[in-house]
């Protein structure tokens, strides 16, 4: 009796299934044991070689990228074996538009018998065999999809509850035991804010927003102070950028969803997140003329990175000019002037008819005076309680007017019901109204109801708008108010960032003529403030 040469294939999709485990009924040791036992009862079979795939998904990984399948196909073409034995057919794969044809290739093209311990031999003698083969792997693919969805949903639910699900630990957090357990009954860990790293995180955020400190400088500063990342490495520009843009410190998952637990873990507020995104987006701009935030804070001038030539529109750079000589009396004269210089004119990039250099101190002095005028208006702004008082007054007025409108609507509806009851009486001749009179009266009442309902809807809309207006004003109010109170005591770096946020564009021309465009958020704030019944004279 001629013996059939048998090759076996064992595959597991996760690393946890490689070794024998009570929780994984399809681990490799079990598959091997089952296949060897199955071959024992066939005297004409002899297992010559065993192939293993550890941690390979049969659903996600194509056969052309799987070494075991490629080696088996090559061996089949070389007539090295007669039977391919697997624990279950889905060990060959679970891709519905690929795996059925691989099995068919082994059987029909290479003349290999394909057997499964659980399902027997796969034949292709009839159309029913082909259909059965395809349906089997279509079902396997569907099961993989369902499993994938269940796993992803489970992980997402755990993340929303603040549970650690694996992977690198986000800087700013540590892990502590939770009350939840996994499938093995072991306690799961959850995120908690690491207070030491929180202090570092907040320093990075505040220096980015208030001082405009760049990521390279921040990384060097942290390294010089002895701080290290979670894996013990040095901080880099990229690691600082990851800190500033990470979703979890903002209270969100990667897909933007949030929960009460994630909000408790926030390190960066929504307002700070928006400002950080704006700063990083501005610094990444390739078009220099559109960027209004300096890439670096090294310059000693207030408007470094945010001032343009009024004649050619090009960005102006900051330069230093040093005068140093000895006077006749032997004393030393030393003067260091900072100047704004038109980059285009200096490098002859265009026919700019403006000045080449401007004294930075003279320009900065004028801009600071304009900022003082703006902040003088802000210092006269009402406190937060005043905004709330305005809102309460509006709410009381709205409720009184709405109550009166609702009463009129109900009154007219009752009158309409009475008139509609008269319709039957007119048909019997028992009504005091003629059909024409009744029709006119019903029409008038219906118009009253429609008008009152329209008025009420408009009042609802106006009140909702005013309510949203007050809420939208508050973040801007707090920001501008803090600038007004802190500007004079602020450092130069902080003043630079305030100027960048307050002014969209500053153009400098001959004779030190300044053309200043105020940031749209400040203009909107002034308008909203006026709409909140507190006029603001904010003209620059």
Short mmCIF file of C-alpha atoms in Angstrom, two decimals:
data_model
loop_
_atom_site.label_atom_id
_atom_site.label_comp_id
_atom_site.label_asym_id
_atom_site.label_seq_id
_atom_site.Cartn_x
_atom_site.Cartn_y
_atom_site.Cartn_z
CA UNK A 1 0.00 0.00 0.00
CA UNK A 2 1.45 3.30 -1.09
CA UNK A 3 1.70 5.87 1.67
CA UNK A 4 0.41 9.41 1.16
CA UNK A 5 2.77 12.17 2.12
CA UNK A 6 1.03 14.66 4.47
CA UNK A 7 1.88 18.29 5.18
CA UNK A 8 0.00 20.06 7.98
CA UNK A 9 -0.75 23.74 8.52
CA UNK A 10 -1.42 25.26 11.94
CA UNK A 11 -2.38 28.93 12.25
CA UNK A 12 -3.40 31.23 15.08
CA UNK A 13 -4.35 34.89 14.64
CA UNK A 14 -3.08 36.18 18.01
CA UNK A 15 0.13 35.66 19.94
CA UNK A 16 -1.91 34.49 22.95
CA UNK A 17 -2.96 31.36 21.00
CA UNK A 18 0.57 30.17 20.27
CA UNK A 19 0.93 28.18 23.51
CA UNK A 20 -1.62 25.85 25.02
CA UNK A 21 -4.26 27.68 27.01
CA UNK A 22 -7.59 26.80 28.57
CA UNK A 23 -9.10 29.97 27.13
CA UNK A 24 -8.11 29.30 23.50
CA UNK A 25 -9.51 26.08 22.11
CA UNK A 26 -7.81 26.60 18.75
CA UNK A 27 -4.22 27.15 19.95
CA UNK A 28 -1.34 25.55 18.02
CA UNK A 29 -0.67 22.63 20.46
CA UNK A 30 -4.32 21.60 20.24
CA UNK A 31 -4.31 21.82 16.42
CA UNK A 32 -1.13 19.73 16.21
CA UNK A 33 -2.46 17.10 18.62
CA UNK A 34 -5.77 16.85 16.74
CA UNK A 35 -4.07 16.54 13.31
CA UNK A 36 -1.58 13.91 14.51
CA UNK A 37 -4.38 11.89 16.13
CA UNK A 38 -6.46 12.17 12.94
CA UNK A 39 -3.55 10.89 10.81
CA UNK A 40 -3.01 7.85 13.09
CA UNK A 41 -6.31 6.32 11.99
CA UNK A 42 -5.23 6.42 8.35
CA UNK A 43 -2.45 3.85 7.88
CA UNK A 44 -1.63 5.14 4.43
CA UNK A 45 -0.91 8.66 5.75
CA UNK A 46 2.44 9.86 7.03
CA UNK A 47 3.04 13.42 8.30
CA UNK A 48 6.32 14.62 6.81
CA UNK A 49 6.28 18.32 7.58
CA UNK A 50 4.38 20.78 9.76
CA UNK A 51 3.92 24.47 8.98
CA UNK A 52 3.07 27.02 11.68
CA UNK A 53 1.79 30.58 11.42
CA UNK A 54 1.88 32.45 14.71
CA UNK A 55 -0.13 35.62 15.15
CA UNK A 56 -1.23 35.79 11.50
CA UNK A 57 -4.79 36.91 10.75
CA UNK A 58 -6.42 34.81 8.04
CA UNK A 59 -8.93 37.62 7.57
CA UNK A 60 -6.58 40.60 7.27
CA UNK A 61 -3.46 39.08 5.68
CA UNK A 62 -3.60 38.01 2.03
CA UNK A 63 -2.21 34.61 1.00
CA UNK A 64 0.41 36.30 -1.18
CA UNK A 65 1.86 37.85 2.00
CA UNK A 66 1.88 34.60 4.03
CA UNK A 67 5.13 32.63 3.88
CA UNK A 68 3.49 29.32 4.87
CA UNK A 69 0.96 29.43 2.01
CA UNK A 70 3.66 30.42 -0.50
CA UNK A 71 5.92 27.55 0.69
CA UNK A 72 3.05 25.05 0.52
CA UNK A 73 2.15 26.11 -3.03
CA UNK A 74 5.77 25.80 -4.10
CA UNK A 75 6.02 22.35 -2.48
CA UNK A 76 2.80 21.29 -4.24
CA UNK A 77 4.19 22.32 -7.61
CA UNK A 78 7.34 20.29 -6.82
CA UNK A 79 5.17 17.24 -5.96
CA UNK A 80 6.59 17.04 -2.43
CA UNK A 81 3.33 15.97 -0.71
CA UNK A 82 -0.08 14.49 -1.45
CA UNK A 83 -2.33 15.70 1.40
CA UNK A 84 -2.74 19.07 3.11
CA UNK A 85 -4.24 18.56 6.57
CA UNK A 86 -5.60 21.37 8.78
CA UNK A 87 -7.59 21.45 12.00
CA UNK A 88 -10.37 23.45 10.29
CA UNK A 89 -10.52 24.85 6.77
CA UNK A 90 -10.53 28.45 8.09
CA UNK A 91 -6.90 27.85 9.17
CA UNK A 92 -6.05 28.19 5.46
CA UNK A 93 -7.67 31.63 5.48
CA UNK A 94 -10.87 33.62 5.98
CA UNK A 95 -10.93 35.95 2.99
CA UNK A 96 -14.13 35.16 1.08
CA UNK A 97 -12.90 36.36 -2.33
CA UNK A 98 -9.51 34.64 -2.09
CA UNK A 99 -9.32 31.55 0.18
CA UNK A 100 -11.93 29.38 -1.68
CA UNK A 101 -9.85 29.71 -4.85
CA UNK A 102 -6.63 28.80 -3.01
CA UNK A 103 -8.25 25.56 -1.78
CA UNK A 104 -9.56 24.88 -5.28
CA UNK A 105 -6.06 25.50 -6.68
CA UNK A 106 -4.52 22.88 -4.37
CA UNK A 107 -7.17 20.28 -5.30
CA UNK A 108 -7.71 20.87 -9.03
CA UNK A 109 -4.48 22.46 -10.24
CA UNK A 110 -1.88 20.82 -7.99
CA UNK A 111 -3.68 17.49 -7.37
CA UNK A 112 -3.42 17.82 -3.56
CA UNK A 113 -6.09 16.41 -1.26
CA UNK A 114 -7.21 19.04 1.26
CA UNK A 115 -8.53 17.64 4.53
CA UNK A 116 -9.89 19.14 7.77
CA UNK A 117 -10.03 17.29 11.09
CA UNK A 118 -13.44 18.82 11.81
CA UNK A 119 -14.98 18.95 8.30
CA UNK A 120 -13.44 16.08 6.31
CA UNK A 121 -12.19 16.32 2.72
CA UNK A 122 -12.96 19.21 0.41
CA UNK A 123 -13.86 17.88 -3.06
CA UNK A 124 -14.67 19.66 -6.30
CA UNK A 125 -16.52 16.93 -8.19
CA UNK A 126 -19.82 18.82 -8.58
CA UNK A 127 -21.10 22.38 -8.65
CA UNK A 128 -22.50 21.77 -5.16
CA UNK A 129 -18.95 21.11 -3.92
CA UNK A 130 -17.81 24.44 -5.33
CA UNK A 131 -20.77 26.24 -3.77
CA UNK A 132 -20.17 24.56 -0.39
CA UNK A 133 -16.50 25.56 -0.54
CA UNK A 134 -17.35 29.19 -1.26
CA UNK A 135 -20.13 29.40 1.37
CA UNK A 136 -17.80 27.97 4.03
CA UNK A 137 -15.25 30.74 3.60
CA UNK A 138 -17.92 33.40 3.10
CA UNK A 139 -19.27 32.42 6.54
CA UNK A 140 -15.74 32.39 8.00
CA UNK A 141 -15.13 35.89 6.61
CA UNK A 142 -18.41 37.07 8.12
CA UNK A 143 -17.48 35.63 11.51
CA UNK A 144 -14.12 37.42 11.36
CA UNK A 145 -15.86 40.68 10.55
CA UNK A 146 -18.27 40.22 13.45
CA UNK A 147 -15.41 39.34 15.77
CA UNK A 148 -13.47 42.39 14.60
CA UNK A 149 -16.49 44.63 15.20
CA UNK A 150 -17.09 43.13 18.65
CA UNK A 151 -13.44 43.55 19.64
CA UNK A 152 -13.27 47.15 18.37
CA UNK A 153 -16.54 48.03 20.10
CA UNK A 154 -15.33 46.48 23.34
CA UNK A 155 -12.00 48.35 23.19
CA UNK A 156 -13.79 51.60 22.40
CA UNK A 157 -16.18 51.15 25.34
CA UNK A 158 -13.27 50.47 27.67
CA UNK A 159 -11.42 53.56 26.44
CA UNK A 160 -14.51 55.72 27.00
CA UNK A 161 -14.49 54.48 30.62
CA UNK A 162 -10.84 55.47 30.96
CA UNK A 163 -9.58 51.87 30.97
CA UNK A 164 -6.09 51.13 29.63
CA UNK A 165 -6.29 48.77 26.63
CA UNK A 166 -2.60 48.45 25.80
CA UNK A 167 -0.03 50.32 23.78
CA UNK A 168 2.36 53.15 24.70
CA UNK A 169 1.36 55.16 27.75
CA UNK A 170 0.46 58.76 26.94
CA UNK A 171 2.72 61.30 28.66
CA UNK A 172 0.92 62.98 31.54
CA UNK A 173 -0.73 59.81 32.79
CA UNK A 174 -0.04 56.82 35.00
CA UNK A 175 -1.96 53.56 35.50
CA UNK A 176 -3.84 52.56 38.63
CA UNK A 177 -6.01 49.49 39.41
CA UNK A 178 -9.67 49.72 38.40
CA UNK A 179 -12.72 47.87 39.69
CA UNK A 180 -13.19 46.12 36.32
CA UNK A 181 -11.78 42.68 35.47
CA UNK A 182 -10.91 41.08 32.13
CA UNK A 183 -12.07 37.70 30.80
CA UNK A 184 -9.50 35.93 32.95
CA UNK A 185 -10.85 37.61 36.07
CA UNK A 186 -7.75 39.76 36.46
CA UNK A 187 -8.15 43.43 37.47
CA UNK A 188 -7.78 45.93 34.64
CA UNK A 189 -5.86 49.18 34.89
CA UNK A 190 -7.24 52.64 34.26
CA UNK A 191 -5.70 55.99 33.45
CA UNK A 192 -4.99 58.61 36.10
CA UNK A 193 -3.26 61.97 35.78
CA UNK A 194 0.38 61.78 36.86
CA UNK A 195 0.78 64.96 38.88
CA UNK A 196 4.54 65.31 38.28
CA UNK A 197 4.11 64.96 34.53
CA UNK A 198 1.00 67.18 34.69
CA UNK A 199 3.17 70.08 35.89
CA UNK A 200 5.55 69.55 32.95
CA UNK A 201 2.63 69.21 30.52
CA UNK A 202 1.06 72.46 31.71
CA UNK A 203 4.41 74.25 31.42
CA UNK A 204 4.69 73.13 27.77
CA UNK A 205 1.11 74.25 27.02
CA UNK A 206 1.45 77.65 28.69
CA UNK A 207 4.82 78.45 27.14
CA UNK A 208 3.45 77.51 23.71
CA UNK A 209 0.35 79.68 24.06
CA UNK A 210 1.61 82.58 26.17
CA UNK A 211 5.26 82.82 25.13
CA UNK A 212 5.15 81.31 21.65
CA UNK A 213 8.05 79.03 22.59
CA UNK A 214 8.85 76.60 19.76
CA UNK A 215 8.98 72.82 20.05
CA UNK A 216 12.76 72.62 19.60
CA UNK A 217 13.38 75.10 22.41
CA UNK A 218 10.87 73.35 24.67
CA UNK A 219 12.50 69.97 24.06
CA UNK A 220 15.97 71.34 24.84
CA UNK A 221 14.67 73.11 27.95
CA UNK A 222 13.06 69.93 29.33
CA UNK A 223 16.17 67.86 28.62
CA UNK A 224 18.40 70.43 30.34
CA UNK A 225 16.15 70.30 33.39
CA UNK A 226 16.45 66.50 33.49
CA UNK A 227 12.93 65.57 32.38
CA UNK A 228 12.44 62.39 30.35
CA UNK A 229 9.62 60.84 28.31
CA UNK A 230 7.67 57.81 29.54
CA UNK A 231 10.13 55.41 27.92
CA UNK A 232 13.09 57.18 29.52
CA UNK A 233 14.23 58.92 26.34
CA UNK A 234 15.01 62.57 25.73
CA UNK A 235 12.35 64.97 24.57
CA UNK A 236 12.43 65.92 20.90
CA UNK A 237 10.54 68.41 18.78
CA UNK A 238 8.30 65.59 17.56
CA UNK A 239 7.53 64.34 21.08
CA UNK A 240 6.55 67.89 22.12
CA UNK A 241 4.29 68.17 19.06
CA UNK A 242 2.69 64.82 19.95
CA UNK A 243 2.04 66.11 23.47
CA UNK A 244 0.37 69.24 22.16
CA UNK A 245 -1.80 67.45 19.59
CA UNK A 246 -2.69 64.26 21.50
CA UNK A 247 -6.43 63.65 21.83
CA UNK A 248 -6.58 62.13 25.31
CA UNK A 249 -5.19 65.18 27.18
CA UNK A 250 -7.96 67.13 25.42
CA UNK A 251 -10.58 64.72 26.76
CA UNK A 252 -11.33 62.86 23.52
CA UNK A 253 -10.70 59.58 21.72
CA UNK A 254 -8.98 59.62 18.33
CA UNK A 255 -12.39 59.62 16.57
CA UNK A 256 -13.45 62.72 18.52
CA UNK A 257 -15.86 60.98 20.91
CA UNK A 258 -15.75 61.81 24.59
CA UNK A 259 -17.24 60.70 27.90
CA UNK A 260 -17.52 61.91 31.48
CA UNK A 261 -14.50 59.81 32.48
CA UNK A 262 -12.33 61.19 29.67
CA UNK A 263 -13.33 64.75 30.55
CA UNK A 264 -12.06 64.13 34.08
CA UNK A 265 -8.66 63.24 32.58
CA UNK A 266 -8.34 66.49 30.60
CA UNK A 267 -5.06 68.38 30.82
CA UNK A 268 -5.74 70.92 28.04
CA UNK A 269 -8.96 72.96 27.88
CA UNK A 270 -10.98 73.33 24.67
CA UNK A 271 -9.93 76.98 24.35
CA UNK A 272 -6.27 76.05 24.77
CA UNK A 273 -6.63 73.23 22.24
CA UNK A 274 -8.02 75.63 19.64
CA UNK A 275 -5.21 78.09 20.24
CA UNK A 276 -2.51 75.40 20.06
CA UNK A 277 -3.93 74.12 16.78
CA UNK A 278 -3.92 77.65 15.38
CA UNK A 279 -0.30 78.23 16.43
CA UNK A 280 0.93 74.92 15.00
CA UNK A 281 -1.06 75.41 11.80
CA UNK A 282 0.36 78.92 11.35
CA UNK A 283 3.92 77.73 11.91
CA UNK A 284 3.51 74.96 9.36
CA UNK A 285 2.36 77.34 6.61
CA UNK A 286 4.55 77.11 3.55
CA UNK A 287 3.31 80.46 2.27
CA UNK A 288 5.38 82.92 4.31
CA UNK A 289 3.14 85.85 3.42
CA UNK A 290 0.11 84.17 5.00
CA UNK A 291 1.79 83.18 8.24
CA UNK A 292 1.27 85.67 11.08
CA UNK A 293 2.95 83.81 13.95
CA UNK A 294 6.72 83.73 14.19
CA UNK A 295 8.44 80.38 13.82
CA UNK A 296 10.83 81.41 16.60
CA UNK A 297 10.73 83.76 19.60
CA UNK A 298 14.44 84.63 19.47
CA UNK A 299 13.88 88.14 18.06
CA UNK A 300 14.01 91.10 20.42
CA UNK A 301 11.37 93.10 18.54
CA UNK A 302 7.68 93.00 19.45
CA UNK A 303 6.43 92.20 15.94
CA UNK A 304 9.00 89.59 14.90
CA UNK A 305 7.29 87.34 12.34
CA UNK A 306 4.10 89.41 12.17
CA UNK A 307 4.94 92.58 10.25
CA UNK A 308 4.83 93.15 6.49
CA UNK A 309 5.97 95.79 4.03
CA UNK A 310 3.05 98.03 3.05
CA UNK A 311 4.58 98.58 -0.41
CA UNK A 312 5.45 95.08 -1.68
CA UNK A 313 3.51 92.96 0.84
CA UNK A 314 6.57 90.89 1.74
CA UNK A 315 7.43 89.84 5.25
CA UNK A 316 9.82 92.06 7.17
CA UNK A 317 12.71 90.53 9.05
CA UNK A 318 14.40 91.65 12.26
CA UNK A 319 18.06 92.71 12.08
CA UNK A 320 20.59 94.17 14.49
CA UNK A 321 22.81 97.17 13.81
CA UNK A 322 25.62 97.91 16.28
CA UNK A 323 27.44 101.27 16.47
CA UNK A 324 30.74 101.09 18.38
CA UNK A 325 33.44 103.76 18.46
CA UNK A 326 35.61 105.80 20.83
CA UNK A 327 34.73 109.44 21.41
CA UNK A 328 37.32 112.25 21.45
CA UNK A 329 37.21 112.30 25.23
CA UNK A 330 38.21 108.64 25.25
CA UNK A 331 34.81 107.33 26.33
CA UNK A 332 33.32 104.35 24.51
CA UNK A 333 30.10 104.64 22.54
CA UNK A 334 28.09 101.45 22.12
CA UNK A 335 24.61 101.24 20.67
CA UNK A 336 22.67 98.18 19.50
CA UNK A 337 19.68 99.00 17.32
CA UNK A 338 17.03 96.47 16.34
CA UNK A 339 15.47 97.19 12.95
CA UNK A 340 12.68 95.88 10.76
CA UNK A 341 13.97 95.27 7.25
CA UNK A 342 12.03 94.56 4.04
CA UNK A 343 13.33 91.16 2.97
CA UNK A 344 12.17 91.56 -0.64
CA UNK A 345 13.84 94.94 -1.11
CA UNK A 346 17.06 93.88 0.65
CA UNK A 347 17.43 90.86 -1.62
CA UNK A 348 16.09 92.68 -4.72
CA UNK A 349 13.26 90.18 -5.16
CA UNK A 350 10.89 92.85 -6.46
CA UNK A 351 10.69 96.58 -7.25
CA UNK A 352 9.71 97.69 -3.75
CA UNK A 353 9.47 101.47 -3.41
CA UNK A 354 9.34 101.44 0.39
CA UNK A 355 12.10 101.98 2.92
CA UNK A 356 14.65 99.27 3.51
CA UNK A 357 14.99 99.71 7.29
CA UNK A 358 12.79 100.94 10.12
CA UNK A 359 13.76 101.38 13.77
CA UNK A 360 11.94 98.61 15.63
CA UNK A 361 11.69 100.56 18.90
CA UNK A 362 9.84 103.39 17.17
CA UNK A 363 7.35 101.02 15.51
CA UNK A 364 6.87 98.92 18.64
CA UNK A 365 6.17 102.02 20.72
CA UNK A 366 3.28 103.04 18.44
CA UNK A 367 1.83 99.49 18.36
CA UNK A 368 2.02 99.17 22.14
CA UNK A 369 0.18 102.49 22.49
CA UNK A 370 -2.59 101.16 20.20
CA UNK A 371 -2.77 97.99 22.29
CA UNK A 372 -3.06 100.12 25.44
CA UNK A 373 -6.02 101.93 23.88
CA UNK A 374 -7.71 98.62 23.12
CA UNK A 375 -7.02 97.25 26.59
CA UNK A 376 -8.27 100.48 28.18
CA UNK A 377 -11.67 99.66 26.67
CA UNK A 378 -11.38 96.10 27.96
CA UNK A 379 -10.69 97.26 31.51
CA UNK A 380 -14.07 98.94 31.45
CA UNK A 381 -15.82 95.72 30.43
CA UNK A 382 -18.45 94.36 32.83
CA UNK A 383 -17.57 91.46 35.08
CA UNK A 384 -18.89 87.96 34.38
CA UNK A 385 -21.74 88.53 36.85
CA UNK A 386 -22.91 91.47 34.74
CA UNK A 387 -23.23 89.24 31.69
CA UNK A 388 -25.26 86.79 33.74
CA UNK A 389 -27.46 89.63 34.99
CA UNK A 390 -28.10 90.72 31.39
CA UNK A 391 -29.05 87.15 30.52
CA UNK A 392 -31.43 86.86 33.48
CA UNK A 393 -33.12 90.13 32.55
CA UNK A 394 -33.60 88.92 28.97
CA UNK A 395 -34.94 85.61 30.23
CA UNK A 396 -37.54 87.28 32.46
CA UNK A 397 -38.67 89.54 29.60
CA UNK A 398 -38.86 86.59 27.25
CA UNK A 399 -40.93 84.49 29.67
CA UNK A 400 -43.42 87.30 30.25
CA UNK A 401 -43.87 87.96 26.52
CA UNK A 402 -44.00 84.25 25.67
CA UNK A 403 -46.60 83.64 28.39
CA UNK A 404 -48.82 86.39 26.98
CA UNK A 405 -48.43 85.07 23.41
CA UNK A 406 -49.23 81.50 24.54
CA UNK A 407 -52.34 82.73 26.38
CA UNK A 408 -53.58 84.53 23.22
CA UNK A 409 -52.96 81.40 21.12
CA UNK A 410 -54.94 79.19 23.51
CA UNK A 411 -57.74 81.77 23.71
CA UNK A 412 -58.05 81.92 19.92
CA UNK A 413 -57.93 78.11 19.63
CA UNK A 414 -60.89 77.81 22.03
CA UNK A 415 -62.77 80.41 19.99
CA UNK A 416 -61.94 78.45 16.82
CA UNK A 417 -63.37 75.26 18.35
CA UNK A 418 -66.62 77.09 19.17
CA UNK A 419 -66.90 78.44 15.63
CA UNK A 420 -66.16 75.00 14.16
CA UNK A 421 -69.02 73.54 16.26
CA UNK A 422 -71.34 76.12 14.69
CA UNK A 423 -70.69 74.57 11.28
CA UNK A 424 -73.05 71.68 12.11
CA UNK A 425 -75.73 74.03 13.38
CA UNK A 426 -75.63 76.10 10.18
CA UNK A 427 -76.32 72.95 8.17
CA UNK A 428 -79.45 72.36 10.32
CA UNK A 429 -80.46 76.03 10.23
CA UNK A 430 -80.08 76.41 14.01
CA UNK A 431 -77.08 78.80 14.02
CA UNK A 432 -77.14 82.57 14.45
CA UNK A 433 -74.38 82.76 11.80
CA UNK A 434 -74.76 82.49 8.07
CA UNK A 435 -72.28 80.11 6.35
CA UNK A 436 -70.48 83.11 4.81
CA UNK A 437 -70.19 84.91 8.19
CA UNK A 438 -68.97 81.74 9.86
CA UNK A 439 -66.35 81.17 7.14
CA UNK A 440 -65.03 84.73 7.52
CA UNK A 441 -64.91 84.47 11.32
CA UNK A 442 -63.00 81.15 11.21
CA UNK A 443 -60.55 82.63 8.72
CA UNK A 444 -59.88 85.66 10.97
CA UNK A 445 -59.30 83.49 14.07
CA UNK A 446 -57.00 81.12 12.17
CA UNK A 447 -54.93 84.09 10.96
CA UNK A 448 -54.63 85.37 14.55
CA UNK A 449 -53.41 81.97 15.72
CA UNK A 450 -50.89 81.72 12.86
CA UNK A 451 -49.56 85.26 13.56
CA UNK A 452 -49.19 84.62 17.29
CA UNK A 453 -47.48 81.27 16.70
CA UNK A 454 -45.09 82.94 14.26
CA UNK A 455 -44.31 85.66 16.80
CA UNK A 456 -43.70 83.07 19.50
CA UNK A 457 -41.38 81.07 17.23
CA UNK A 458 -39.40 84.24 16.42
CA UNK A 459 -39.14 85.07 20.12
CA UNK A 460 -37.86 81.56 20.82
CA UNK A 461 -35.28 81.92 18.06
CA UNK A 462 -34.19 85.38 19.22
CA UNK A 463 -33.87 84.27 22.83
CA UNK A 464 -31.90 81.16 21.87
CA UNK A 465 -29.62 83.35 19.76
CA UNK A 466 -29.08 85.77 22.64
CA UNK A 467 -28.39 82.89 25.01
CA UNK A 468 -25.81 81.40 22.63
CA UNK A 469 -24.36 84.88 22.10
CA UNK A 470 -23.72 85.35 25.82
CA UNK A 471 -22.11 81.90 26.02
CA UNK A 472 -19.90 82.59 22.98
CA UNK A 473 -18.83 85.97 24.34
CA UNK A 474 -17.59 84.59 27.66
CA UNK A 475 -14.44 82.71 26.44
CA UNK A 476 -13.34 85.73 24.36
CA UNK A 477 -14.21 88.06 27.24
CA UNK A 478 -12.01 86.11 29.67
CA UNK A 479 -9.12 85.99 27.17
CA UNK A 480 -9.17 89.69 26.25
CA UNK A 481 -9.79 90.72 29.87
CA UNK A 482 -6.73 88.77 31.05
CA UNK A 483 -4.59 90.40 28.32
CA UNK A 484 -5.73 93.84 29.47
CA UNK A 485 -4.81 93.08 33.07
CA UNK A 486 -1.50 91.31 32.41
CA UNK A 487 -0.06 93.09 29.38
CA UNK A 488 2.15 95.65 31.13
CA UNK A 489 3.71 93.04 33.42
CA UNK A 490 4.10 90.44 30.66
CA UNK A 491 7.45 89.35 29.27
CA UNK A 492 8.47 90.27 25.71
CA UNK A 493 7.66 86.73 24.50
CA UNK A 494 4.19 86.98 26.04
CA UNK A 495 3.62 90.41 24.51
CA UNK A 496 4.62 89.00 21.12
CA UNK A 497 2.01 86.25 21.37
CA UNK A 498 -0.67 88.70 22.49
CA UNK A 499 0.14 90.91 19.50
CA UNK A 500 -0.02 87.90 17.16
CA UNK A 501 -3.46 86.98 18.49
CA UNK A 502 -4.81 90.53 18.60
CA UNK A 503 -3.64 91.61 15.12
CA UNK A 504 -4.21 89.69 11.92
CA UNK A 505 -1.70 91.72 9.94
CA UNK A 506 0.47 94.80 10.50
CA UNK A 507 1.86 96.64 7.47
CA UNK A 508 4.63 99.22 7.75
CA UNK A 509 5.28 101.86 5.10
CA UNK A 510 7.28 105.00 4.40
CA UNK A 511 7.28 107.58 7.15
CA UNK A 512 6.45 104.82 9.63
CA UNK A 513 2.84 104.71 8.43
CA UNK A 514 1.08 101.74 10.02
CA UNK A 515 -1.86 99.82 8.60
CA UNK A 516 -3.22 97.50 11.29
CA UNK A 517 -5.88 94.85 10.78
CA UNK A 518 -7.44 93.66 14.05
CA UNK A 519 -8.04 89.95 14.44
CA UNK A 520 -11.54 88.94 13.36
CA UNK A 521 -12.17 87.27 16.74
CA UNK A 522 -11.69 90.62 18.50
CA UNK A 523 -13.94 92.40 15.98
CA UNK A 524 -16.57 89.71 16.49
CA UNK A 525 -16.22 90.07 20.24
CA UNK A 526 -16.84 93.82 20.04
CA UNK A 527 -19.93 93.24 17.90
CA UNK A 528 -21.25 90.52 20.20
CA UNK A 529 -20.59 92.66 23.24
CA UNK A 530 -22.66 95.45 21.72
CA UNK A 531 -25.42 92.97 20.94
CA UNK A 532 -25.38 92.00 24.61
CA UNK A 533 -26.55 95.57 25.42
CA UNK A 534 -23.16 96.84 26.52
CA UNK A 535 -21.72 99.12 23.83
CA UNK A 536 -17.98 99.02 23.30
CA UNK A 537 -15.95 101.72 21.62
CA UNK A 538 -13.21 99.58 20.22
CA UNK A 539 -12.01 101.64 17.25
CA UNK A 540 -8.26 101.62 16.93
#
